Short mmCIF file of C-alpha atoms in Angstrom, two decimals:
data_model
loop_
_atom_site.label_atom_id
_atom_site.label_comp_id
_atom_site.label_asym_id
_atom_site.label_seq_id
_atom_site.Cartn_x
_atom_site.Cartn_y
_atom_site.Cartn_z
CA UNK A 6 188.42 168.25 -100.59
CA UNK A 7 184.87 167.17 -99.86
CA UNK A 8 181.90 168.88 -101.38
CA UNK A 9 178.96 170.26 -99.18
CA UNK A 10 176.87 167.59 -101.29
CA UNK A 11 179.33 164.84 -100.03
CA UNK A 12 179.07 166.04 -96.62
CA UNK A 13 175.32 166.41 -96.33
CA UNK A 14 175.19 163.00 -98.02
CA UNK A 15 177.37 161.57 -95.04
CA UNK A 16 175.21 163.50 -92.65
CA UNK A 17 172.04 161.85 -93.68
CA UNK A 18 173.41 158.57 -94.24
CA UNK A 19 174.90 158.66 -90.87
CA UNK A 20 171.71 159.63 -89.59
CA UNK A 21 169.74 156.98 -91.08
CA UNK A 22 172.59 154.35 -89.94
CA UNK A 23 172.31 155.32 -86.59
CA UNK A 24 168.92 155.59 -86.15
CA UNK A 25 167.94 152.44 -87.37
CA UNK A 26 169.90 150.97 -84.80
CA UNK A 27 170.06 153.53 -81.30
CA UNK A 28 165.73 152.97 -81.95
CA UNK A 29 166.04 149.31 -82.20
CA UNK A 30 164.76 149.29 -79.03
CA UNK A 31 161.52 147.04 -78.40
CA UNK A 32 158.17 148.97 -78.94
CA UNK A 33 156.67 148.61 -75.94
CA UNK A 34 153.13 149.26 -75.21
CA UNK A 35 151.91 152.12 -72.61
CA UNK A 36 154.38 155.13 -73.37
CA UNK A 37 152.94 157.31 -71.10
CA UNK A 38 153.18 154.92 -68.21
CA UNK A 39 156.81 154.44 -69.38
CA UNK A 40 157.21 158.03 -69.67
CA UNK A 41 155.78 158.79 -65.82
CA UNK A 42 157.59 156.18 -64.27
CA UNK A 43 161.20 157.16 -65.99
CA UNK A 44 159.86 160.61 -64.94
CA UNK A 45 160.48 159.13 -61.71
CA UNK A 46 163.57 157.44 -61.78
CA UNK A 47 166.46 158.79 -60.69
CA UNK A 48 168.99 159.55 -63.01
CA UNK A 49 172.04 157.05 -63.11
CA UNK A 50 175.58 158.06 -61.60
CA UNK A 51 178.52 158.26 -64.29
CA UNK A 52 179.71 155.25 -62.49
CA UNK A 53 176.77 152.98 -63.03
CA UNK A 54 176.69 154.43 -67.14
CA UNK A 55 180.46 152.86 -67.17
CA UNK A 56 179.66 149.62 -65.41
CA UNK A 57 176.77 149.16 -68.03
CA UNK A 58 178.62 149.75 -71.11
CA UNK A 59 182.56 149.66 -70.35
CA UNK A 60 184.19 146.94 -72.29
CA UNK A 61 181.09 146.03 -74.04
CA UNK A 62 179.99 146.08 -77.56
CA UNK A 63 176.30 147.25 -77.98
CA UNK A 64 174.88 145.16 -81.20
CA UNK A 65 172.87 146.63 -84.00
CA UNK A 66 171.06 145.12 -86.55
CA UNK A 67 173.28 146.39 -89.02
CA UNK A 68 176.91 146.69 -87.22
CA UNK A 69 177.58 147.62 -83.53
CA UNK A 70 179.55 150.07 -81.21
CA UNK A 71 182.29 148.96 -78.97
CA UNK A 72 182.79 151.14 -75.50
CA UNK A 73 186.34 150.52 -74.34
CA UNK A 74 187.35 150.43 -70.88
CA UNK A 75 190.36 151.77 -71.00
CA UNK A 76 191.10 155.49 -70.40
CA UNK A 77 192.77 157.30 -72.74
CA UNK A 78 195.68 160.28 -71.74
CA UNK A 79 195.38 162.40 -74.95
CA UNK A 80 194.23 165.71 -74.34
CA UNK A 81 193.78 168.21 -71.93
CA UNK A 82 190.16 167.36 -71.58
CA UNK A 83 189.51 164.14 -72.40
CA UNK A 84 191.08 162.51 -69.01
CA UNK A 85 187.55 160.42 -68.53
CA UNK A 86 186.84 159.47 -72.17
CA UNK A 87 187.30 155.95 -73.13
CA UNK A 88 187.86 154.49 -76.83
CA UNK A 89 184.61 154.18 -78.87
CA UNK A 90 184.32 152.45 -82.27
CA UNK A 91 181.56 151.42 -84.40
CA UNK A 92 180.63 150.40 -87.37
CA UNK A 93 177.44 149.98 -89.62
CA UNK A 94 176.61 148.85 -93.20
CA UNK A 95 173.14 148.46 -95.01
CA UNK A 96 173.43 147.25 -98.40
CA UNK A 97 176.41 148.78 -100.26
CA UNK A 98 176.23 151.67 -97.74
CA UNK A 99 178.76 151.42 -94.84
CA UNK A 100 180.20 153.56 -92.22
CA UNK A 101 182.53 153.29 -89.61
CA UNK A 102 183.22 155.37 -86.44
CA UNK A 103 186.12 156.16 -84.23
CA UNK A 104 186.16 158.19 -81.05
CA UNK A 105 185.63 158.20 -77.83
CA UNK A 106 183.01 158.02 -75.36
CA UNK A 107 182.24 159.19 -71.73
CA UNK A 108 179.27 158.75 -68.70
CA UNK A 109 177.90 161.88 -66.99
CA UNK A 110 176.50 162.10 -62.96
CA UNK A 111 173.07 163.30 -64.70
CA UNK A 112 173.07 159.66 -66.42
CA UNK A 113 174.08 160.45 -69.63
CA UNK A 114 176.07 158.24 -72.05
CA UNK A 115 177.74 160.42 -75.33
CA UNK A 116 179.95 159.24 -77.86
CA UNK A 117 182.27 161.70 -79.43
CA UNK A 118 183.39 160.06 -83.10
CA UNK A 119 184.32 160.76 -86.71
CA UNK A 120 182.46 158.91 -88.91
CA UNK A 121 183.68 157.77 -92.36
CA UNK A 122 181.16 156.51 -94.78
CA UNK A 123 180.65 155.47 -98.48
CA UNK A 124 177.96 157.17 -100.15
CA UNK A 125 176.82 156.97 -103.69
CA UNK A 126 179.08 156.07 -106.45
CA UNK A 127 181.72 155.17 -103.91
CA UNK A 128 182.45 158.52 -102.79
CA UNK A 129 183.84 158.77 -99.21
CA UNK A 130 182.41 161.24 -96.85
CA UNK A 131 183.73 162.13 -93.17
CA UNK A 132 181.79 163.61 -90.65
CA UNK A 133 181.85 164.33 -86.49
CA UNK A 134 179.03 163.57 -84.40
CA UNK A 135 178.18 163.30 -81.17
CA UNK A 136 175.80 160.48 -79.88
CA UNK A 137 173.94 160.97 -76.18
CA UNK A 138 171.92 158.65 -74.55
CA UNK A 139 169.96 159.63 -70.76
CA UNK A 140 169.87 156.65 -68.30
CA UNK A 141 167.48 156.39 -65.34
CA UNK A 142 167.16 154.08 -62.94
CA UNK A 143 164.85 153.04 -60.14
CA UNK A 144 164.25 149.74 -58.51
CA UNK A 145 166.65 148.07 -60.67
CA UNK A 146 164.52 148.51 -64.05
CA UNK A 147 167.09 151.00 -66.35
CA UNK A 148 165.38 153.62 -68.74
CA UNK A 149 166.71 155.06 -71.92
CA UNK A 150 166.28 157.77 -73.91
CA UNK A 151 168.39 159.54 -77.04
CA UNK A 152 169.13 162.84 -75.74
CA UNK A 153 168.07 164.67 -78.49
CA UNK A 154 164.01 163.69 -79.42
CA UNK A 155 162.57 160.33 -79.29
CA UNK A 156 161.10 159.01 -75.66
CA UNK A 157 162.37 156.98 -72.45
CA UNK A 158 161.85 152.93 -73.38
CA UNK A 159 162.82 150.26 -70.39
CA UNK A 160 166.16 149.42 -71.69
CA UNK A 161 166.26 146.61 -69.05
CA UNK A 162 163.52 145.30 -66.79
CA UNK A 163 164.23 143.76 -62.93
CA UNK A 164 164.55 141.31 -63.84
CA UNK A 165 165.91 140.92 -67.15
CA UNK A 166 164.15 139.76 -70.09
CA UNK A 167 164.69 138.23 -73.11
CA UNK A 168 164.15 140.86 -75.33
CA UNK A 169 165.65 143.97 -73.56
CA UNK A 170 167.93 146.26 -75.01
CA UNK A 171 170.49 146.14 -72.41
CA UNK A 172 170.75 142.20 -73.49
CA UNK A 173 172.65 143.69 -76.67
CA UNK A 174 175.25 144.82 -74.31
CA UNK A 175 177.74 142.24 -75.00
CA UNK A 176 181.47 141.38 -73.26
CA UNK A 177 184.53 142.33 -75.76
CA UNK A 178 185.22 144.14 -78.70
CA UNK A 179 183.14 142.82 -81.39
CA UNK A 180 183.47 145.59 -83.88
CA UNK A 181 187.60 146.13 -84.48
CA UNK A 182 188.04 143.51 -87.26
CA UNK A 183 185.23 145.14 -89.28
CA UNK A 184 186.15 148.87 -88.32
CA UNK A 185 189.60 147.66 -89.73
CA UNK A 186 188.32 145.68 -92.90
CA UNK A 187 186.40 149.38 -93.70
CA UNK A 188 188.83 151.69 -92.79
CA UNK A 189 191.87 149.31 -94.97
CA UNK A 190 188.53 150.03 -97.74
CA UNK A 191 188.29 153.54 -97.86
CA UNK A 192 191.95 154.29 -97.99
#
């Protein structure tokens, strides 16, 4: 059985693993402009969310999350989730994710996943989190935002540019061989 120490130590390390990459995003200058024109935007159909992420892997500095295409049955209520995995490792520190993940009509983007991750000393720690992103779009440029905190960025510009966050999309599953070489780890 886990301790509450073990599990708070997951939490925050989870935390700290995911925030360091879901804020990766370019600083870019004017906020409030940013802010006023996603404002503006119209929020992006569940059907656009999927297009922009389905059978992609977003890359992180430190690791990555794959959104699968494919639909899984299991479940009463989880006929539109898709397979999500992820995985992300700073130092000695690693987690890994696996779950599922699902696109909204109000543009948002969540992913549903237990996380496993090795905290000090080796210890393992499992948590559950859930992961939301809002999407808005007007005139082709896409804006982001976590769901919870933090403000809307241009996650990609009309037209693209080198540096946008949406250019970390990539195709294919980039993340199973090192969500395997963890998980085969922490057994």
């Amino acid at each position: 059985m886990f301790s509450i120490r073990s599990i708070i130590s997951s939490a925050v390390l989870f935390v700290f693993l995911l925030a360091g990459n879901a804020y990766a995003a370019p600083k870019q200058p004017a906020g409030d402009a940013i802010e006023k024109r996603a404002a503006a935007a119209t929020p992006m159909k569940a059907s656009a969310v999927e297009k922009l992420y389905a059978g992609r892997t977003w890359k992180w500095q430190n690791g990555g999350g794959f959104y699968s295409a494919e639909t899984t049955a299991r479940g009463l209520f989880s006929a539109n989730r898709k397979p999500f995995a992820a995985w992300s490792r700073k130092r000695a520190a690693w987690s890994y994710a696996e779950g599922n993940w699902y696109a909204t009509n109000g543009g948002k983007l969540c992913m549903r996943a237990l996380w496993t991750s090795k905290v000090a000393k080796g210890s393992l720690a499992r948590s559950g989190a859930i992961t939301c992103f809002l999407h808005r779009e007007k005139h082709g440029v896409v804006y982001q935002k976590p769901f919870i905190g933090g403000k809307w960025y241009v996650f990609r510009h009309n037209p693209a540019r080198r540096d946008d966050e949406a250019r970390k999309l990539v195709k294919g599953n980039r993340v199973s061989k090192e969500v395997s070489h963890l998980e085969a780890n922490s057994r």
